[in-house]
Amino acid sequence: MYTKSQPDPVRLEIFKNLYQFIAEQMGIVLQNTAASVNIKERLDFSCAIFDASGLLVANAPHIPVHLGSMSESVRSLINDKGDTIKPGNVYLSNNPYNGGTHLPDVTAITPVFWESTENPQFPIPNSPFPIPLFFVASRGHQADIGGITPGSMPPNSNNVEEEGIIFDNFLLVEEGHFREIPLRQVLLNHSYPARNPDQNIADFKAQIAANERGVQELHKMVSQYGLETVQAYMKFVQDNAEESVRRAIDVLCDGEFSYEMDSGARIQLKVTIDKQNRTATIDFTGTSKQLNSNFNAPKAVTQAAVLYVFRTLVDDNIPLNAGCLNPLEIIIPSGCMLNPTYPAAVVAGNVETSQTIVDALYGALGVMAASQGTMNNFTFGNDRYQYYETICGGSGAGANFDGTDAVHTHMTNSRLTDPEVLETRYPVQVESFTLRSDSGGKGKYAGGNGVIRRIRFLEPMTANILSNHRLVPPFGLNSGEAGLVGCNWIQRYGGTQENLDSTATVEMQPGDVFVIETPGGGGFGKVL
């Protein structure tokens, strides 16, 4: 017999897939309606649905660093605007200190209401407005959101204001009316304004459309199954994820790891397993203090990295959601590089430091050698063009598997723009894109190989590289060898070569080639 207090196994599976299906439908709409190459071609976006308290229920398999942190943005909105949220409103947020990752990742959040004679929407005391029953959200990486360099991924920013424009629960749509004039004012009224506000607005409208699909699909679900059942199974899906993580914890052991980045900053962590309570404590005490560079990772990013690792240890087919966090206690000292205070620069924390956290946690658990440990963030542009891409590399080997060649690893899940699209939309040529042979670490199981990517410029532009593991190699485990470090360099049109550091800004002239060689993954086990 079906009861609301205990999930029916068949219904649990149905609802688990239904919630994920809604997020997937949102993603399809966003991809189809977006204007930028970043969202439309590279798929640098994520969509998810949340319960009334802003806790993640389900997501599509999009970008892990987005998905593990979006709940913080939704809960920030609830705390900030909870008693004034109305049907037909949509909000924008990218504040790294309120659940954001870095400023180019802008989240559109739409509250979901349900109107019926049986459901008065549970009005808040002393408030004339009903409260949302759910939330849907989409996060997309804007091609440019201002800042000191085109593409809003400056290698050398020292504070968050230099990285672009901050939206902090900005009212984008008010009771169904798109607020374009106030939006343009925010985009342009800044020390470092957005370079292409028309494209920003087009992508924001695509996010609104994606959210609206989520609203419609949730309404269909409530109409078919009833509000009480839909809400009950949101909780059951979260509970199921929690139990799955506890089963993964059951077979883990205590561990410690320290991992240095190219800058000398260090991630220090200790994992303590409580077998009796089936919980894990992840303690980052000892990690480097807040940095003067932009490799600080907001607390939401650190949490997302931990959530990702424990989700990957689960064999069950479950959506990533808030239940995965319940068995985990995460200790992040305030003021360290993994929990910085305003106005710390953070643009690389989301893309680079998050990768280091993941590899350090795998190392502490003895599960997997390091991946390439970087997203190899490459941006170029001027007042007319702005482009951003992340570049694949080698993944780490594990106890019974080799690493993978040329793959986007861990906290990123985007893809590279097709050469035909890139060369049509921008004055560049993909001169070559090849595997970097023998860059993976040797071992009983070998690490994956990185790649070599060569981009020739046809017009003068500013190019930026924001990367890691150009000095510190991705580690091997259990006597496996480390992967090769990456390297960045310029081949000038006249034939000279300029070697670059892990982070650099350079002026490119017609005929110059920017070369990025990405790291290989670490090996696992001793070569027999």
Short mmCIF file of C-alpha atoms in Angstrom, two decimals:
data_model
loop_
_atom_site.label_atom_id
_atom_site.label_comp_id
_atom_site.label_asym_id
_atom_site.label_seq_id
_atom_site.Cartn_x
_atom_site.Cartn_y
_atom_site.Cartn_z
CA MET A 1 0.00 0.00 0.00
CA TYR A 2 1.25 3.50 -0.90
CA THR A 3 1.59 5.95 2.01
CA LYS A 4 2.97 9.48 2.18
CA SER A 5 5.25 8.61 5.08
CA GLN A 6 7.25 5.95 3.20
CA PRO A 7 8.22 6.04 -0.47
CA ASP A 8 6.97 3.40 -2.83
CA PRO A 9 10.10 2.07 -4.62
CA VAL A 10 8.53 2.26 -8.06
CA ARG A 11 7.22 5.78 -7.51
CA LEU A 12 10.57 6.83 -6.10
CA GLU A 13 12.28 5.80 -9.32
CA ILE A 14 9.60 7.54 -11.40
CA PHE A 15 9.85 10.81 -9.52
CA LYS A 16 13.64 10.72 -9.40
CA ASN A 17 13.66 10.62 -13.19
CA LEU A 18 10.83 13.11 -13.54
CA TYR A 19 12.66 15.76 -11.55
CA GLN A 20 15.82 15.21 -13.56
CA PHE A 21 13.81 15.28 -16.79
CA ILE A 22 12.52 18.75 -15.92
CA ALA A 23 16.06 20.05 -15.46
CA GLU A 24 17.08 18.45 -18.76
CA GLN A 25 14.17 20.12 -20.57
CA MET A 26 15.25 23.46 -19.12
CA GLY A 27 18.74 22.88 -20.48
CA ILE A 28 17.45 22.11 -23.97
CA VAL A 29 15.49 25.37 -24.04
CA LEU A 30 18.50 27.33 -22.80
CA GLN A 31 20.83 25.87 -25.40
CA ASN A 32 18.35 26.43 -28.23
CA THR A 33 17.55 30.04 -27.34
CA ALA A 34 20.92 31.39 -26.13
CA ALA A 35 22.90 33.81 -28.28
CA SER A 36 26.46 33.33 -27.05
CA VAL A 37 28.86 30.64 -28.20
CA ASN A 38 29.63 30.04 -24.53
CA ILE A 39 26.16 28.74 -23.76
CA LYS A 40 24.92 27.57 -27.15
CA GLU A 41 28.02 25.71 -28.33
CA ARG A 42 30.23 25.09 -25.29
CA LEU A 43 27.24 24.21 -23.07
CA ASP A 44 28.68 26.15 -20.14
CA PHE A 45 25.42 26.23 -18.21
CA SER A 46 23.43 24.29 -15.64
CA CYS A 47 19.77 23.90 -14.73
CA ALA A 48 18.16 22.54 -11.58
CA ILE A 49 15.02 22.49 -9.43
CA PHE A 50 14.80 23.24 -5.72
CA ASP A 51 12.29 22.73 -2.92
CA ALA A 52 10.52 25.51 -1.00
CA SER A 53 13.50 26.03 1.30
CA GLY A 54 15.95 26.33 -1.62
CA LEU A 55 17.51 22.88 -1.23
CA LEU A 56 18.59 21.13 -4.42
CA VAL A 57 16.22 18.36 -5.52
CA ALA A 58 17.52 17.39 -8.94
CA ASN A 59 19.64 18.61 -11.79
CA ALA A 60 20.56 17.70 -15.31
CA PRO A 61 24.11 16.37 -15.83
CA HIS A 62 25.58 19.79 -16.49
CA ILE A 63 28.51 21.59 -14.74
CA PRO A 64 29.37 20.13 -11.30
CA VAL A 65 30.79 23.35 -9.85
CA HIS A 66 27.53 25.11 -10.72
CA LEU A 67 25.22 22.44 -9.40
CA GLY A 68 26.79 22.03 -6.01
CA SER A 69 26.67 25.75 -5.33
CA MET A 70 23.38 26.96 -6.87
CA SER A 71 21.40 26.05 -3.76
CA GLU A 72 23.34 28.70 -1.84
CA SER A 73 22.19 31.32 -4.36
CA VAL A 74 18.56 30.25 -4.05
CA ARG A 75 18.68 30.27 -0.26
CA SER A 76 20.31 33.69 -0.34
CA LEU A 77 17.34 34.94 -2.37
CA ILE A 78 14.89 33.45 0.12
CA ASN A 79 16.69 35.05 3.05
CA ASP A 80 16.98 38.40 1.30
CA LYS A 81 13.64 38.73 -0.50
CA GLY A 82 11.53 35.96 1.05
CA ASP A 83 8.56 38.08 2.13
CA THR A 84 8.36 40.05 -1.14
CA ILE A 85 8.75 37.31 -3.77
CA LYS A 86 5.78 37.45 -6.14
CA PRO A 87 4.50 35.26 -8.96
CA GLY A 88 6.01 36.38 -12.26
CA ASN A 89 9.29 37.58 -10.72
CA VAL A 90 12.73 36.41 -11.85
CA TYR A 91 15.97 37.30 -10.06
CA LEU A 92 19.62 37.47 -11.13
CA SER A 93 22.54 36.59 -8.88
CA ASN A 94 26.27 36.05 -9.30
CA ASN A 95 27.56 37.34 -5.96
CA PRO A 96 30.40 34.99 -4.91
CA TYR A 97 29.63 35.78 -1.28
CA ASN A 98 25.98 34.75 -1.62
CA GLY A 99 26.30 31.40 -3.36
CA GLY A 100 27.92 32.49 -6.61
CA THR A 101 31.03 30.92 -8.10
CA HIS A 102 32.65 33.69 -10.11
CA LEU A 103 31.09 36.71 -11.77
CA PRO A 104 30.70 35.35 -15.35
CA ASP A 105 28.42 32.59 -13.94
CA VAL A 106 25.09 34.41 -13.59
CA THR A 107 22.10 32.58 -12.14
CA ALA A 108 18.49 33.32 -13.04
CA ILE A 109 16.10 32.16 -10.30
CA THR A 110 12.34 31.80 -10.78
CA PRO A 111 9.94 31.04 -7.92
CA VAL A 112 7.18 28.53 -8.67
CA PHE A 113 3.69 29.07 -7.28
CA TRP A 114 0.61 26.90 -7.45
CA GLU A 115 -2.91 28.27 -7.53
CA SER A 116 -5.92 26.19 -6.60
CA THR A 117 -8.91 26.45 -4.30
CA GLU A 118 -7.41 23.78 -2.05
CA ASN A 119 -4.01 25.46 -1.79
CA PRO A 120 -3.79 29.07 -0.57
CA GLN A 121 -0.01 28.88 -1.08
CA PHE A 122 0.68 29.05 2.64
CA PRO A 123 0.87 32.86 3.06
CA ILE A 124 3.67 34.21 5.22
CA PRO A 125 2.37 35.80 8.44
CA ASN A 126 1.98 39.57 8.05
CA SER A 127 2.70 39.33 4.33
CA PRO A 128 0.13 39.83 1.53
CA PHE A 129 2.07 37.53 -0.77
CA PRO A 130 1.96 33.75 -1.04
CA ILE A 131 5.21 31.83 -0.73
CA PRO A 132 6.82 29.79 -3.52
CA LEU A 133 6.39 26.05 -3.38
CA PHE A 134 9.47 25.38 -5.50
CA PHE A 135 12.25 27.24 -7.29
CA VAL A 136 13.87 26.64 -10.67
CA ALA A 137 17.23 28.13 -11.65
CA SER A 138 19.61 28.26 -14.57
CA ARG A 139 23.23 29.36 -14.38
CA GLY A 140 25.05 30.39 -17.54
CA HIS A 141 28.64 31.55 -18.09
CA GLN A 142 28.43 34.96 -19.75
CA ALA A 143 30.98 35.58 -22.49
CA ASP A 144 31.71 38.92 -20.83
CA ILE A 145 30.35 40.56 -17.70
CA GLY A 146 32.82 43.46 -17.55
CA GLY A 147 36.10 43.52 -15.66
CA ILE A 148 39.62 44.54 -16.57
CA THR A 149 40.04 42.10 -19.48
CA PRO A 150 37.70 40.97 -22.30
CA GLY A 151 35.98 37.73 -21.35
CA SER A 152 35.89 38.60 -17.62
CA MET A 153 38.52 36.03 -16.66
CA PRO A 154 41.43 38.35 -15.78
CA PRO A 155 44.58 36.46 -14.79
CA ASN A 156 45.80 39.20 -12.46
CA SER A 157 42.74 40.63 -10.69
CA ASN A 158 43.27 41.58 -7.05
CA ASN A 159 39.68 42.26 -6.01
CA VAL A 160 36.27 41.15 -7.15
CA GLU A 161 35.35 44.57 -8.59
CA GLU A 162 38.08 44.12 -11.24
CA GLU A 163 36.39 40.89 -12.36
CA GLY A 164 33.11 42.44 -13.49
CA ILE A 165 29.60 43.36 -12.44
CA ILE A 166 27.95 41.91 -9.35
CA PHE A 167 24.24 41.03 -9.36
CA ASP A 168 22.91 40.38 -5.88
CA ASN A 169 19.32 39.15 -6.16
CA PHE A 170 18.64 41.75 -8.86
CA LEU A 171 14.98 41.87 -9.93
CA LEU A 172 15.21 40.94 -13.63
CA VAL A 173 11.50 40.34 -14.27
CA GLU A 174 8.85 42.03 -12.14
CA GLU A 175 5.43 40.33 -12.25
CA GLY A 176 6.02 39.30 -15.86
CA HIS A 177 7.65 42.54 -17.07
CA PHE A 178 11.28 42.39 -18.23
CA ARG A 179 13.23 45.26 -16.64
CA GLU A 180 15.56 46.01 -19.52
CA ILE A 181 16.32 49.65 -18.71
CA PRO A 182 17.48 49.01 -15.11
CA LEU A 183 19.41 45.96 -16.35
CA ARG A 184 21.28 48.00 -18.96
CA GLN A 185 22.08 50.61 -16.35
CA VAL A 186 23.70 47.97 -14.14
CA LEU A 187 25.64 46.47 -17.06
CA LEU A 188 27.01 49.85 -18.18
CA ASN A 189 27.28 51.84 -14.94
CA HIS A 190 30.47 50.23 -13.65
CA SER A 191 34.16 51.04 -13.52
CA TYR A 192 34.68 48.11 -15.91
CA PRO A 193 31.35 47.81 -17.79
CA ALA A 194 30.10 44.89 -19.86
CA ARG A 195 31.46 45.00 -23.40
CA ASN A 196 28.45 43.47 -25.14
CA PRO A 197 25.27 44.16 -23.14
CA ASP A 198 23.03 43.10 -26.04
CA GLN A 199 24.48 39.58 -25.84
CA ASN A 200 24.13 39.56 -22.05
CA ILE A 201 20.47 40.49 -22.36
CA ALA A 202 19.84 37.87 -25.03
CA ASP A 203 21.34 35.15 -22.83
CA PHE A 204 19.41 36.34 -19.78
CA LYS A 205 16.19 36.07 -21.80
CA ALA A 206 17.19 32.53 -22.75
CA GLN A 207 17.63 31.73 -19.06
CA ILE A 208 14.20 33.18 -18.33
CA ALA A 209 12.75 30.95 -21.06
CA ALA A 210 14.54 27.91 -19.65
CA ASN A 211 13.16 28.63 -16.18
CA GLU A 212 9.68 29.07 -17.59
CA ARG A 213 9.88 25.57 -19.07
CA GLY A 214 10.74 24.31 -15.60
CA VAL A 215 7.76 26.13 -14.12
CA GLN A 216 5.44 24.64 -16.74
CA GLU A 217 6.73 21.11 -16.22
CA LEU A 218 6.38 21.37 -12.43
CA HIS A 219 2.80 22.59 -12.90
CA LYS A 220 2.11 19.55 -15.10
CA MET A 221 3.55 17.26 -12.46
CA VAL A 222 1.45 18.80 -9.68
CA SER A 223 -1.67 18.61 -11.85
CA GLN A 224 -1.08 14.93 -12.51
CA TYR A 225 0.10 13.69 -9.10
CA GLY A 226 -1.08 16.31 -6.62
CA LEU A 227 0.96 18.83 -4.67
CA GLU A 228 1.29 16.70 -1.53
CA THR A 229 2.76 13.77 -3.47
CA VAL A 230 5.15 15.92 -5.48
CA GLN A 231 6.49 17.61 -2.35
CA ALA A 232 6.68 14.33 -0.45
CA TYR A 233 8.77 12.71 -3.17
CA MET A 234 11.11 15.67 -3.32
CA LYS A 235 11.95 14.81 0.27
CA PHE A 236 12.10 11.08 -0.47
CA VAL A 237 14.53 11.67 -3.38
CA GLN A 238 16.78 13.69 -1.07
CA ASP A 239 16.56 11.00 1.62
CA ASN A 240 17.47 8.33 -0.93
CA ALA A 241 20.54 10.31 -1.99
CA GLU A 242 21.56 10.71 1.65
CA GLU A 243 21.39 6.95 2.25
CA SER A 244 23.39 6.31 -0.93
CA VAL A 245 26.19 8.58 0.30
CA ARG A 246 26.12 6.87 3.71
CA ARG A 247 26.63 3.52 1.98
CA ALA A 248 29.63 4.99 0.16
CA ILE A 249 31.02 6.30 3.47
CA ASP A 250 30.68 2.81 4.99
CA VAL A 251 33.67 1.56 2.96
CA LEU A 252 35.93 4.62 3.31
CA CYS A 253 38.83 5.14 5.71
CA ASP A 254 40.37 8.18 7.35
CA GLY A 255 42.92 10.10 5.30
CA GLU A 256 44.92 13.29 4.97
CA PHE A 257 46.37 15.14 2.01
CA SER A 258 48.27 18.31 1.23
CA TYR A 259 48.40 19.64 -2.33
CA GLU A 260 50.34 22.66 -3.51
CA MET A 261 49.36 24.89 -6.41
CA ASP A 262 51.74 26.66 -8.81
CA SER A 263 51.48 29.86 -6.76
CA GLY A 264 52.69 28.10 -3.60
CA ALA A 265 49.21 28.17 -2.05
CA ARG A 266 48.34 24.89 -0.38
CA ILE A 267 45.13 22.91 0.13
CA GLN A 268 45.32 20.95 3.39
CA LEU A 269 42.57 18.57 4.36
CA LYS A 270 41.79 15.73 6.72
CA VAL A 271 38.95 13.24 6.29
CA THR A 272 37.61 11.52 9.40
CA ILE A 273 35.10 8.69 8.99
CA ASP A 274 32.60 7.99 11.79
CA LYS A 275 31.62 4.38 11.16
CA GLN A 276 28.97 4.32 13.88
CA ASN A 277 27.06 7.37 12.62
CA ARG A 278 28.00 6.72 8.98
CA THR A 279 29.24 10.28 8.52
CA ALA A 280 32.40 11.97 7.26
CA THR A 281 34.11 15.14 8.41
CA ILE A 282 36.17 17.03 5.85
CA ASP A 283 38.39 19.54 7.62
CA PHE A 284 40.35 22.13 5.62
CA THR A 285 42.17 23.56 8.64
CA GLY A 286 45.74 24.38 7.67
CA THR A 287 44.85 25.56 4.15
CA SER A 288 46.55 28.76 3.00
CA LYS A 289 45.10 32.06 4.12
CA GLN A 290 43.10 34.27 1.77
CA LEU A 291 45.27 35.17 -1.22
CA ASN A 292 46.09 38.47 -2.88
CA SER A 293 45.56 36.69 -6.20
CA ASN A 294 42.24 35.53 -7.68
CA PHE A 295 42.67 31.85 -6.75
CA ASN A 296 40.39 32.23 -3.71
CA ALA A 297 37.42 29.84 -3.90
CA PRO A 298 34.11 31.03 -2.42
CA LYS A 299 32.72 28.76 0.27
CA ALA A 300 29.95 27.60 -2.09
CA VAL A 301 32.59 26.40 -4.59
CA THR A 302 34.44 24.46 -1.89
CA GLN A 303 31.20 22.83 -0.82
CA ALA A 304 30.39 22.00 -4.45
CA ALA A 305 33.76 20.27 -4.88
CA VAL A 306 33.21 18.11 -1.79
CA LEU A 307 29.67 17.29 -2.88
CA TYR A 308 30.91 16.28 -6.33
CA VAL A 309 33.52 13.88 -4.95
CA PHE A 310 31.12 12.06 -2.66
CA ARG A 311 28.50 11.89 -5.40
CA THR A 312 31.04 10.17 -7.68
CA LEU A 313 31.70 7.56 -4.99
CA VAL A 314 28.04 6.50 -5.12
CA ASP A 315 27.28 3.59 -7.45
CA ASP A 316 23.53 4.23 -7.43
CA ASN A 317 21.86 6.25 -10.17
CA ILE A 318 20.80 9.27 -8.11
CA PRO A 319 20.51 12.94 -8.98
CA LEU A 320 22.97 15.21 -7.22
CA ASN A 321 20.95 16.93 -4.50
CA ALA A 322 20.98 18.36 -1.00
CA GLY A 323 20.57 14.93 0.59
CA CYS A 324 24.14 14.08 -0.45
CA LEU A 325 25.42 16.73 1.97
CA ASN A 326 23.57 15.54 5.07
CA PRO A 327 26.16 12.89 6.11
CA LEU A 328 29.02 15.36 5.59
CA GLU A 329 30.45 17.93 7.97
CA ILE A 330 32.63 20.41 6.08
CA ILE A 331 34.97 22.60 8.15
CA ILE A 332 36.37 25.59 6.24
CA PRO A 333 38.08 28.24 8.39
CA SER A 334 36.85 31.75 7.64
CA GLY A 335 39.44 33.89 5.93
CA CYS A 336 41.29 31.03 4.27
CA MET A 337 41.52 30.74 0.48
CA LEU A 338 38.55 28.35 0.47
CA ASN A 339 36.29 30.70 2.43
CA PRO A 340 37.46 34.24 1.61
CA THR A 341 35.91 37.50 2.71
CA TYR A 342 34.82 40.37 0.47
CA PRO A 343 36.35 41.87 -1.66
CA ALA A 344 38.73 38.99 -2.40
CA ALA A 345 39.22 38.19 -6.09
CA VAL A 346 37.74 34.77 -6.93
CA VAL A 347 37.63 34.25 -10.69
CA ALA A 348 40.20 31.43 -10.64
CA GLY A 349 38.88 29.84 -7.46
CA ASN A 350 35.86 28.51 -9.31
CA VAL A 351 37.80 27.02 -12.21
CA GLU A 352 41.24 26.19 -10.82
CA THR A 353 41.15 25.88 -7.03
CA SER A 354 38.00 23.74 -7.23
CA GLN A 355 39.98 21.20 -9.27
CA THR A 356 42.74 21.14 -6.65
CA ILE A 357 40.19 20.52 -3.89
CA VAL A 358 38.74 17.56 -5.80
CA ASP A 359 42.12 15.96 -6.47
CA ALA A 360 43.26 16.51 -2.87
CA LEU A 361 40.11 14.82 -1.58
CA TYR A 362 40.54 11.85 -3.92
CA GLY A 363 44.15 11.66 -2.75
CA ALA A 364 43.14 11.67 0.91
CA LEU A 365 40.68 8.85 0.26
CA GLY A 366 43.23 6.92 -1.83
CA VAL A 367 40.71 6.54 -4.61
CA MET A 368 42.24 8.17 -7.65
CA ALA A 369 45.37 9.93 -8.90
CA ALA A 370 45.23 13.59 -9.83
CA SER A 371 43.61 14.72 -13.03
CA GLN A 372 45.14 17.52 -15.09
CA GLY A 373 43.90 19.70 -12.21
CA THR A 374 43.10 22.77 -14.31
CA MET A 375 40.50 24.00 -16.75
CA ASN A 376 43.14 25.83 -18.86
CA ASN A 377 40.95 28.92 -19.08
CA PHE A 378 41.66 30.73 -22.34
CA THR A 379 40.02 34.05 -23.17
CA PHE A 380 40.57 36.56 -25.91
CA GLY A 381 38.82 39.61 -27.20
CA ASN A 382 38.52 43.34 -27.69
CA ASP A 383 35.62 45.79 -27.74
CA ARG A 384 33.98 43.82 -30.56
CA TYR A 385 34.71 40.17 -29.72
CA GLN A 386 34.83 38.27 -26.43
CA TYR A 387 35.46 34.53 -26.20
CA TYR A 388 36.15 32.02 -23.45
CA GLU A 389 36.93 28.33 -23.49
CA THR A 390 38.21 25.65 -21.18
CA ILE A 391 40.56 23.05 -22.64
CA CYS A 392 40.61 19.33 -21.92
CA GLY A 393 43.52 17.28 -20.58
CA GLY A 394 44.27 13.91 -19.01
CA SER A 395 42.27 12.38 -16.18
CA GLY A 396 43.86 10.44 -13.33
CA ALA A 397 44.03 6.66 -13.11
CA GLY A 398 42.39 4.66 -10.33
CA ALA A 399 42.63 1.30 -8.60
CA ASN A 400 41.24 -0.59 -11.57
CA PHE A 401 41.14 1.80 -14.51
CA ASP A 402 43.37 3.91 -16.74
CA GLY A 403 42.93 7.64 -17.03
CA THR A 404 41.22 9.11 -20.09
CA ASP A 405 42.90 11.17 -22.81
CA ALA A 406 41.67 14.63 -23.76
CA VAL A 407 38.70 15.00 -21.44
CA HIS A 408 37.21 17.80 -19.40
CA THR A 409 37.75 16.61 -15.84
CA HIS A 410 35.80 16.89 -12.61
CA MET A 411 34.36 20.34 -11.90
CA THR A 412 33.91 21.26 -15.54
CA ASN A 413 31.70 19.43 -17.98
CA SER A 414 31.63 21.85 -20.89
CA ARG A 415 32.85 21.12 -24.37
CA LEU A 416 35.04 22.96 -26.88
CA THR A 417 33.49 25.04 -29.62
CA ASP A 418 33.51 23.33 -33.01
CA PRO A 419 36.33 24.80 -35.14
CA GLU A 420 33.87 25.76 -37.88
CA VAL A 421 31.76 27.78 -35.45
CA LEU A 422 34.77 29.34 -33.73
CA GLU A 423 36.34 30.42 -37.02
CA THR A 424 33.02 31.76 -38.33
CA ARG A 425 32.24 33.84 -35.26
CA TYR A 426 35.78 35.07 -34.43
CA PRO A 427 38.87 36.22 -36.40
CA VAL A 428 41.01 33.23 -35.39
CA GLN A 429 42.02 29.88 -36.85
CA VAL A 430 42.43 26.56 -35.06
CA GLU A 431 45.83 25.73 -36.50
CA SER A 432 45.94 22.32 -34.80
CA PHE A 433 44.42 20.38 -31.93
CA THR A 434 46.21 17.12 -31.09
CA LEU A 435 46.89 14.65 -28.31
CA ARG A 436 50.00 15.32 -26.23
CA SER A 437 51.62 11.90 -26.36
CA ASP A 438 53.19 10.40 -23.22
CA SER A 439 51.99 13.23 -20.98
CA GLY A 440 50.00 10.87 -18.73
CA GLY A 441 51.78 9.39 -15.71
CA LYS A 442 52.92 5.79 -16.00
CA GLY A 443 51.72 3.13 -13.59
CA LYS A 444 49.93 -0.18 -13.37
CA TYR A 445 47.10 1.98 -14.61
CA ALA A 446 48.28 4.93 -16.70
CA GLY A 447 47.08 8.50 -16.48
CA GLY A 448 45.36 10.07 -19.46
CA ASN A 449 47.16 12.27 -21.97
CA GLY A 450 46.70 16.00 -22.32
CA VAL A 451 46.35 17.93 -25.59
CA ILE A 452 48.14 20.61 -27.61
CA ARG A 453 45.94 23.42 -28.90
CA ARG A 454 47.22 26.09 -31.28
CA ILE A 455 45.09 29.17 -32.06
CA ARG A 456 46.28 31.62 -34.75
CA PHE A 457 45.02 35.21 -34.49
CA LEU A 458 43.92 37.19 -37.56
CA GLU A 459 43.30 40.52 -35.79
CA PRO A 460 44.92 42.33 -32.87
CA MET A 461 43.39 41.12 -29.61
CA THR A 462 44.11 40.70 -25.91
CA ALA A 463 44.51 37.05 -24.90
CA ASN A 464 44.58 35.64 -21.38
CA ILE A 465 45.50 32.29 -19.90
CA LEU A 466 44.44 31.28 -16.42
CA SER A 467 45.78 27.85 -15.55
CA ASN A 468 47.57 25.67 -13.00
CA HIS A 469 49.94 22.69 -13.01
CA ARG A 470 52.56 24.45 -15.10
CA LEU A 471 55.02 23.98 -12.22
CA VAL A 472 53.52 21.34 -9.91
CA PRO A 473 52.82 18.01 -11.67
CA PRO A 474 49.50 16.16 -11.16
CA PHE A 475 50.34 13.50 -8.56
CA GLY A 476 50.30 9.73 -9.00
CA LEU A 477 49.05 7.36 -6.29
CA ASN A 478 50.31 4.03 -4.91
CA SER A 479 53.72 4.45 -6.61
CA GLY A 480 52.17 5.63 -9.87
CA GLU A 481 54.07 8.38 -11.67
CA ALA A 482 52.94 12.00 -11.90
CA GLY A 483 51.54 13.42 -15.11
CA LEU A 484 53.50 16.00 -17.10
CA VAL A 485 52.98 19.65 -16.30
CA GLY A 486 51.37 21.83 -18.94
CA CYS A 487 52.90 24.85 -20.65
CA ASN A 488 51.72 28.03 -22.35
CA TRP A 489 53.65 29.94 -25.02
CA ILE A 490 53.36 32.30 -27.94
CA GLN A 491 54.80 31.72 -31.39
CA ARG A 492 55.11 35.20 -32.85
CA TYR A 493 54.56 35.79 -36.55
CA GLY A 494 58.24 36.66 -36.96
CA GLY A 495 59.32 33.29 -35.56
CA THR A 496 60.25 34.16 -31.97
CA GLN A 497 58.85 32.20 -29.03
CA GLU A 498 57.62 33.71 -25.74
CA ASN A 499 57.12 31.37 -22.80
CA LEU A 500 54.29 32.28 -20.41
CA ASP A 501 53.58 31.59 -16.75
CA SER A 502 50.52 29.76 -15.41
CA THR A 503 48.60 33.04 -15.63
CA ALA A 504 49.33 35.70 -18.25
CA THR A 505 47.86 38.48 -20.36
CA VAL A 506 49.40 39.12 -23.79
CA GLU A 507 48.68 41.28 -26.83
CA MET A 508 48.27 39.16 -29.94
CA GLN A 509 48.96 40.46 -33.44
CA PRO A 510 47.84 39.02 -36.81
CA GLY A 511 49.76 35.82 -37.48
CA ASP A 512 50.68 35.15 -33.86
CA VAL A 513 49.86 31.67 -32.49
CA PHE A 514 48.85 31.00 -28.89
CA VAL A 515 49.90 27.47 -27.87
CA ILE A 516 48.49 25.65 -24.85
CA GLU A 517 49.83 22.22 -23.86
CA THR A 518 47.63 20.73 -21.13
CA PRO A 519 48.80 18.43 -18.32
CA GLY A 520 48.40 14.67 -18.22
CA GLY A 521 46.74 12.75 -15.40
CA GLY A 522 48.64 10.86 -12.72
CA GLY A 523 49.22 7.10 -12.84
CA PHE A 524 48.02 4.60 -10.21
CA GLY A 525 50.06 1.67 -8.92
CA LYS A 526 53.60 0.59 -9.62
CA VAL A 527 54.58 -0.47 -13.11
CA LEU A 528 55.17 -4.23 -13.02
#
